[in-house]
PDB file of C-alpha atoms in Angstrom:
ATOM      1  CA  MET A  27      34.493  -3.409  -6.528  1.00 36.00           C
ATOM      2  CA  THR A  28      31.099  -1.649  -6.163  1.00 39.00           C
ATOM      3  CA  GLU A  29      28.675  -2.881  -4.768  1.00 45.00           C
ATOM      4  CA  THR A  30      25.401  -4.045  -6.817  1.00 46.00           C
ATOM      5  CA  ALA A  31      21.761  -3.636  -6.359  1.00 54.00           C
ATOM      6  CA  GLY A  32      19.479  -6.063  -7.065  1.00 54.00           C
ATOM      7  CA  GLY A  33      19.067  -7.333 -10.479  1.00 60.00           C
ATOM      8  CA  GLY A  34      22.879  -6.453 -11.161  1.00 73.00           C
ATOM      9  CA  ARG A  35      22.487  -2.540 -10.411  1.00 81.00           C
ATOM     10  CA  ASP A  36      25.469  -0.596  -9.059  1.00 89.00           C
ATOM     11  CA  ALA A  37      23.663   0.784  -5.792  1.00 88.00           C
ATOM     12  CA  GLU A  38      25.842   3.644  -5.237  1.00 92.00           C
ATOM     13  CA  ALA A  39      24.489   4.724  -8.692  1.00 93.00           C
ATOM     14  CA  VAL A  40      20.625   3.643  -7.685  1.00 92.00           C
ATOM     15  CA  SER A  41      21.299   5.967  -4.517  1.00 94.00           C
ATOM     16  CA  LYS A  42      22.498   8.591  -6.165  1.00 96.00           C
ATOM     17  CA  PHE A  43      19.644   8.659  -8.440  1.00 95.00           C
ATOM     18  CA  VAL A  44      17.384   8.110  -5.593  1.00 96.00           C
ATOM     19  CA  GLU A  45      18.398  11.048  -3.921  1.00 97.00           C
ATOM     20  CA  SER A  46      18.602  13.347  -6.937  1.00 96.00           C
ATOM     21  CA  PHE A  47      15.365  12.600  -8.307  1.00 95.00           C
ATOM     22  CA  ALA A  48      13.656  13.275  -4.599  1.00 96.00           C
ATOM     23  CA  ALA A  49      15.824  16.568  -5.019  1.00 97.00           C
ATOM     24  CA  GLN A  50      13.860  17.634  -7.944  1.00 95.00           C
ATOM     25  CA  LEU A  51      10.307  16.175  -6.066  1.00 92.00           C
ATOM     26  CA  VAL A  52      10.959  18.280  -3.270  1.00 95.00           C
ATOM     27  CA  GLU A  53      11.683  21.651  -5.171  1.00 95.00           C
ATOM     28  CA  ALA A  54       8.335  20.876  -6.917  1.00 90.00           C
ATOM     29  CA  GLY A  55       7.164  20.520  -3.745  1.00 91.00           C
ATOM     30  CA  MET A  56       7.097  17.310  -2.375  1.00 92.00           C
ATOM     31  CA  GLN A  57       7.730  16.370   1.069  1.00 95.00           C
ATOM     32  CA  ARG A  58      11.344  15.053   1.881  1.00 97.00           C
ATOM     33  CA  MET A  59      10.880  12.006   3.250  1.00 97.00           C
ATOM     34  CA  ALA A  60       7.647  11.078   0.849  1.00 96.00           C
ATOM     35  CA  ALA A  61       9.820  12.296  -1.912  1.00 96.00           C
ATOM     36  CA  ARG A  62      12.819  10.018  -1.122  1.00 97.00           C
ATOM     37  CA  VAL A  63      10.617   7.079  -0.443  1.00 97.00           C
ATOM     38  CA  PHE A  64       8.680   7.465  -3.655  1.00 95.00           C
ATOM     39  CA  ALA A  65      12.094   7.847  -5.698  1.00 95.00           C
ATOM     40  CA  ALA A  66      13.318   4.483  -4.021  1.00 96.00           C
ATOM     41  CA  LEU A  67      10.337   2.133  -4.566  1.00 96.00           C
ATOM     42  CA  LEU A  68      10.014   3.752  -8.238  1.00 92.00           C
ATOM     43  CA  SER A  69      13.551   2.766  -8.728  1.00 93.00           C
ATOM     44  CA  SER A  70      12.988  -0.928  -7.518  1.00 93.00           C
ATOM     45  CA  ASP A  71      12.996  -3.626  -9.676  1.00 90.00           C
ATOM     46  CA  GLU A  72       9.811  -4.730  -8.244  1.00 90.00           C
ATOM     47  CA  GLY A  73       8.078  -1.407  -7.493  1.00 91.00           C
ATOM     48  CA  VAL A  74       6.825  -3.064  -3.791  1.00 94.00           C
ATOM     49  CA  MET A  75       8.709  -2.418  -0.591  1.00 95.00           C
ATOM     50  CA  THR A  76       8.729  -3.564   2.997  1.00 94.00           C
ATOM     51  CA  SER A  77       9.151  -0.267   5.353  1.00 94.00           C
ATOM     52  CA  ALA A  78      12.129  -2.042   6.957  1.00 94.00           C
ATOM     53  CA  GLU A  79      13.305  -2.287   2.905  1.00 95.00           C
ATOM     54  CA  LEU A  80      12.590   1.363   2.648  1.00 96.00           C
ATOM     55  CA  GLY A  81      14.356   2.030   6.014  1.00 96.00           C
ATOM     56  CA  GLU A  82      17.677   0.406   5.680  1.00 95.00           C
ATOM     57  CA  GLN A  83      17.872   1.439   1.935  1.00 95.00           C
ATOM     58  CA  LEU A  84      17.342   5.151   2.974  1.00 97.00           C
ATOM     59  CA  ARG A  85      18.821   4.794   6.275  1.00 96.00           C
ATOM     60  CA  ILE A  86      15.669   6.373   7.908  1.00 97.00           C
ATOM     61  CA  SER A  87      13.374   5.379  10.666  1.00 96.00           C
ATOM     62  CA  PRO A  88      10.075   3.172  10.113  1.00 92.00           C
ATOM     63  CA  ALA A  89       8.386   6.202  11.847  1.00 95.00           C
ATOM     64  CA  ALA A  90       9.853   8.411   8.841  1.00 97.00           C
ATOM     65  CA  VAL A  91       8.519   5.521   6.692  1.00 96.00           C
ATOM     66  CA  SER A  92       5.447   5.799   7.984  1.00 95.00           C
ATOM     67  CA  GLY A  93       5.186   9.100   7.700  1.00 96.00           C
ATOM     68  CA  ALA A  94       5.894   9.495   4.130  1.00 97.00           C
ATOM     69  CA  VAL A  95       4.041   6.158   3.703  1.00 96.00           C
ATOM     70  CA  ARG A  96       0.792   8.300   5.197  1.00 95.00           C
ATOM     71  CA  TYR A  97       1.318  10.797   2.052  1.00 93.00           C
ATOM     72  CA  LEU A  98       1.817   9.112  -0.545  1.00 93.00           C
ATOM     73  CA  ALA A  99      -0.893   7.101   0.113  1.00 91.00           C
ATOM     74  CA  GLN A 100      -2.978  10.089   0.456  1.00 88.00           C
ATOM     75  CA  THR A 101      -2.129  11.570  -2.551  1.00 83.00           C
ATOM     76  CA  HIS A 102      -2.731   8.056  -4.667  1.00 82.00           C
ATOM     77  CA  MET A 103       1.159   7.674  -5.256  1.00 87.00           C
ATOM     78  CA  VAL A 104       1.795   4.493  -3.520  1.00 92.00           C
ATOM     79  CA  SER A 105      -0.827   1.568  -2.190  1.00 91.00           C
ATOM     80  CA  ARG A 106      -0.568  -0.543   0.939  1.00 91.00           C
ATOM     81  CA  GLU A 107      -0.855  -4.380   0.532  1.00 91.00           C
ATOM     82  CA  ARG A 108      -0.211  -7.137   2.817  1.00 86.00           C
ATOM     83  CA  GLU A 109       2.451  -9.220   2.652  1.00 75.00           C
ATOM     84  CA  PRO A 110       1.220 -12.512   1.852  1.00 79.00           C
ATOM     85  CA  GLY A 111       1.133 -14.997   4.561  1.00 83.00           C
ATOM     86  CA  SER A 112       2.088 -11.818   7.287  1.00 81.00           C
ATOM     87  CA  ARG A 113       1.278  -9.018   9.024  1.00 82.00           C
ATOM     88  CA  ARG A 114       3.536  -7.014   7.602  1.00 86.00           C
ATOM     89  CA  GLU A 115       2.823  -4.339   4.992  1.00 89.00           C
ATOM     90  CA  ARG A 116       4.726  -3.548   2.096  1.00 93.00           C
ATOM     91  CA  TYR A 117       4.221  -0.329  -0.150  1.00 95.00           C
ATOM     92  CA  ARG A 118       3.848  -0.455  -3.906  1.00 93.00           C
ATOM     93  CA  VAL A 119       4.493   2.110  -6.411  1.00 91.00           C
ATOM     94  CA  HIS A 120       1.900   1.890  -9.859  1.00 81.00           C
ATOM     95  CA  GLY A 121       2.829   2.459 -13.384  1.00 74.00           C
ATOM     96  CA  ASP A 122       0.108   4.683 -13.540  1.00 74.00           C
ATOM     97  CA  GLN A 123       0.732   6.346 -10.491  1.00 72.00           C
ATOM     98  CA  TRP A 124       0.807  10.142 -12.270  1.00 75.00           C
ATOM     99  CA  TYR A 125      -2.074   9.366 -13.755  1.00 72.00           C
ATOM    100  CA  GLU A 126      -3.930   8.614 -10.708  1.00 71.00           C
ATOM    101  CA  ALA A 127      -2.516  11.667  -8.962  1.00 71.00           C
ATOM    102  CA  LEU A 128      -3.713  14.030 -11.965  1.00 71.00           C
ATOM    103  CA  THR A 129      -6.894  12.211 -11.495  1.00 69.00           C
ATOM    104  CA  ASN A 130      -7.322  12.434  -7.834  1.00 70.00           C
ATOM    105  CA  ARG A 131      -6.688  16.150  -8.103  1.00 73.00           C
ATOM    106  CA  GLU A 132      -9.613  16.817  -9.799  1.00 76.00           C
ATOM    107  CA  ALA A 133     -11.556  16.392  -6.552  1.00 78.00           C
ATOM    108  CA  VAL A 134      -9.437  19.068  -5.049  1.00 79.00           C
ATOM    109  CA  LEU A 135     -10.089  21.201  -8.083  1.00 84.00           C
ATOM    110  CA  LYS A 136     -13.783  20.880  -7.554  1.00 87.00           C
ATOM    111  CA  ARG A 137     -13.748  21.343  -4.132  1.00 89.00           C
ATOM    112  CA  TRP A 138     -11.891  24.738  -5.527  1.00 90.00           C
ATOM    113  CA  GLU A 139     -14.804  25.900  -7.573  1.00 94.00           C
ATOM    114  CA  GLY A 140     -17.459  25.021  -5.591  1.00 94.00           C
ATOM    115  CA  ALA A 141     -15.602  27.475  -2.723  1.00 95.00           C
ATOM    116  CA  LEU A 142     -14.575  30.207  -5.713  1.00 95.00           C
ATOM    117  CA  ARG A 143     -18.382  29.963  -6.658  1.00 95.00           C
ATOM    118  CA  GLU A 144     -19.202  31.020  -3.164  1.00 96.00           C
ATOM    119  CA  GLY A 145     -16.254  33.923  -3.142  1.00 94.00           C
ATOM    120  CA  VAL A 146     -17.807  35.533  -6.247  1.00 95.00           C
ATOM    121  CA  SER A 147     -21.379  35.196  -4.936  1.00 95.00           C
ATOM    122  CA  SER A 148     -20.236  36.922  -1.427  1.00 95.00           C
ATOM    123  CA  LEU A 149     -17.729  39.452  -2.355  1.00 94.00           C
ATOM    124  CA  GLY A 150     -20.189  40.317  -5.369  1.00 94.00           C
ATOM    125  CA  ALA A 151     -18.994  39.856  -9.263  1.00 93.00           C
ATOM    126  CA  ASP A 152     -18.868  43.584 -10.087  1.00 95.00           C
ATOM    127  CA  THR A 153     -16.248  44.175  -7.431  1.00 96.00           C
ATOM    128  CA  ARG A 154     -12.586  44.195  -8.065  1.00 96.00           C
ATOM    129  CA  ALA A 155     -12.295  41.479  -5.228  1.00 95.00           C
ATOM    130  CA  GLY A 156     -15.272  39.362  -7.100  1.00 94.00           C
ATOM    131  CA  ARG A 157     -14.186  39.786 -10.492  1.00 96.00           C
ATOM    132  CA  ARG A 158     -10.402  38.695  -9.256  1.00 96.00           C
ATOM    133  CA  MET A 159     -12.413  35.848  -7.792  1.00 94.00           C
ATOM    134  CA  ALA A 160     -14.036  35.144 -10.772  1.00 96.00           C
ATOM    135  CA  GLU A 161     -11.111  35.179 -12.730  1.00 96.00           C
ATOM    136  CA  THR A 162      -9.416  32.609 -10.447  1.00 95.00           C
ATOM    137  CA  LEU A 163     -12.402  29.942 -10.920  1.00 95.00           C
ATOM    138  CA  ALA A 164     -12.706  30.261 -14.943  1.00 96.00           C
ATOM    139  CA  PHE A 165      -8.832  29.448 -14.461  1.00 95.00           C
ATOM    140  CA  PHE A 166      -9.854  25.852 -12.435  1.00 91.00           C
ATOM    141  CA  GLU A 167     -12.314  25.320 -14.986  1.00 93.00           C
ATOM    142  CA  PHE A 168     -10.053  25.669 -17.488  1.00 94.00           C
ATOM    143  CA  VAL A 169      -7.546  23.684 -16.238  1.00 89.00           C
ATOM    144  CA  ASP A 170     -10.001  20.937 -14.794  1.00 87.00           C
ATOM    145  CA  GLY A 171     -11.160  20.339 -18.528  1.00 87.00           C
ATOM    146  CA  GLU A 172      -8.009  20.599 -19.940  1.00 90.00           C
ATOM    147  CA  VAL A 173      -6.669  18.076 -17.310  1.00 85.00           C
ATOM    148  CA  ALA A 174      -9.867  15.744 -18.061  1.00 83.00           C
ATOM    149  CA  ALA A 175      -9.264  15.539 -21.867  1.00 89.00           C
ATOM    150  CA  MET A 176      -5.318  15.118 -21.247  1.00 88.00           C
ATOM    151  CA  MET A 177      -5.354  11.970 -19.634  1.00 85.00           C
ATOM    152  CA  GLU A 178      -8.197  10.758 -22.521  1.00 88.00           C
ATOM    153  CA  ARG A 179      -5.268  11.285 -24.684  1.00 92.00           C
ATOM    154  CA  TRP A 180      -2.811  10.027 -22.112  1.00 88.00           C
ATOM    155  CA  ARG A 181      -4.504   6.536 -21.969  1.00 87.00           C
ATOM    156  CA  ALA A 182      -4.834   6.610 -25.959  1.00 92.00           C
ATOM    157  CA  HIS A 183      -0.884   7.512 -25.853  1.00 93.00           C
ATOM    158  CA  ARG A 184       0.196   4.810 -23.060  1.00 89.00           C
ATOM    159  CA  GLN A 185      -1.718   2.267 -25.267  1.00 91.00           C
ATOM    160  CA  GLN A 186       0.375   2.864 -28.458  1.00 93.00           C
ATOM    161  CA  ILE A 187       3.476   2.664 -26.753  1.00 92.00           C
ATOM    162  CA  PHE A 188       2.710   0.196 -24.185  1.00 89.00           C
ATOM    163  CA  GLY A 189      -0.553  -1.857 -25.182  1.00 87.00           C
ATOM    164  CA  GLU A 190      -2.352  -3.446 -22.565  1.00 73.00           C
ATOM    165  CA  GLN A 191      -1.055  -3.020 -18.698  1.00 58.00           C
TER     166      GLN A 191
END
């Protein structure tokens, strides 16, 4: 007989999904433990788990959970909240985590654009390095505009598919 996860799900199948999706996230550049924690939260029915629950499900230490959650919170992929009536924290993944993560990348892009503008100025726009820097700047300015427009389209599309959230 197969052990079941919450909601009558097959715990082994859930575990395989978590590890498989985490591997895809790692391949895309996410830290391994953060990817595993994120996949576990994403696959939980409530989208909320405590450190102890994450540690038990993933068979990892509290320190590993803490480091992963710190990274995920910094990248706006999860949020921390207090368990009502307790000092324990629990971690939540939201339905709009991808939107939040991408939107918060805009600040990074703006910083890169500023640094690149300074680079073009320092190197000289007429030098080969300056032109290369200017092209890189133009790329990030383009991406920044496209991400903003894409997020607007996503909000309209999400509303059409899922209604008010």
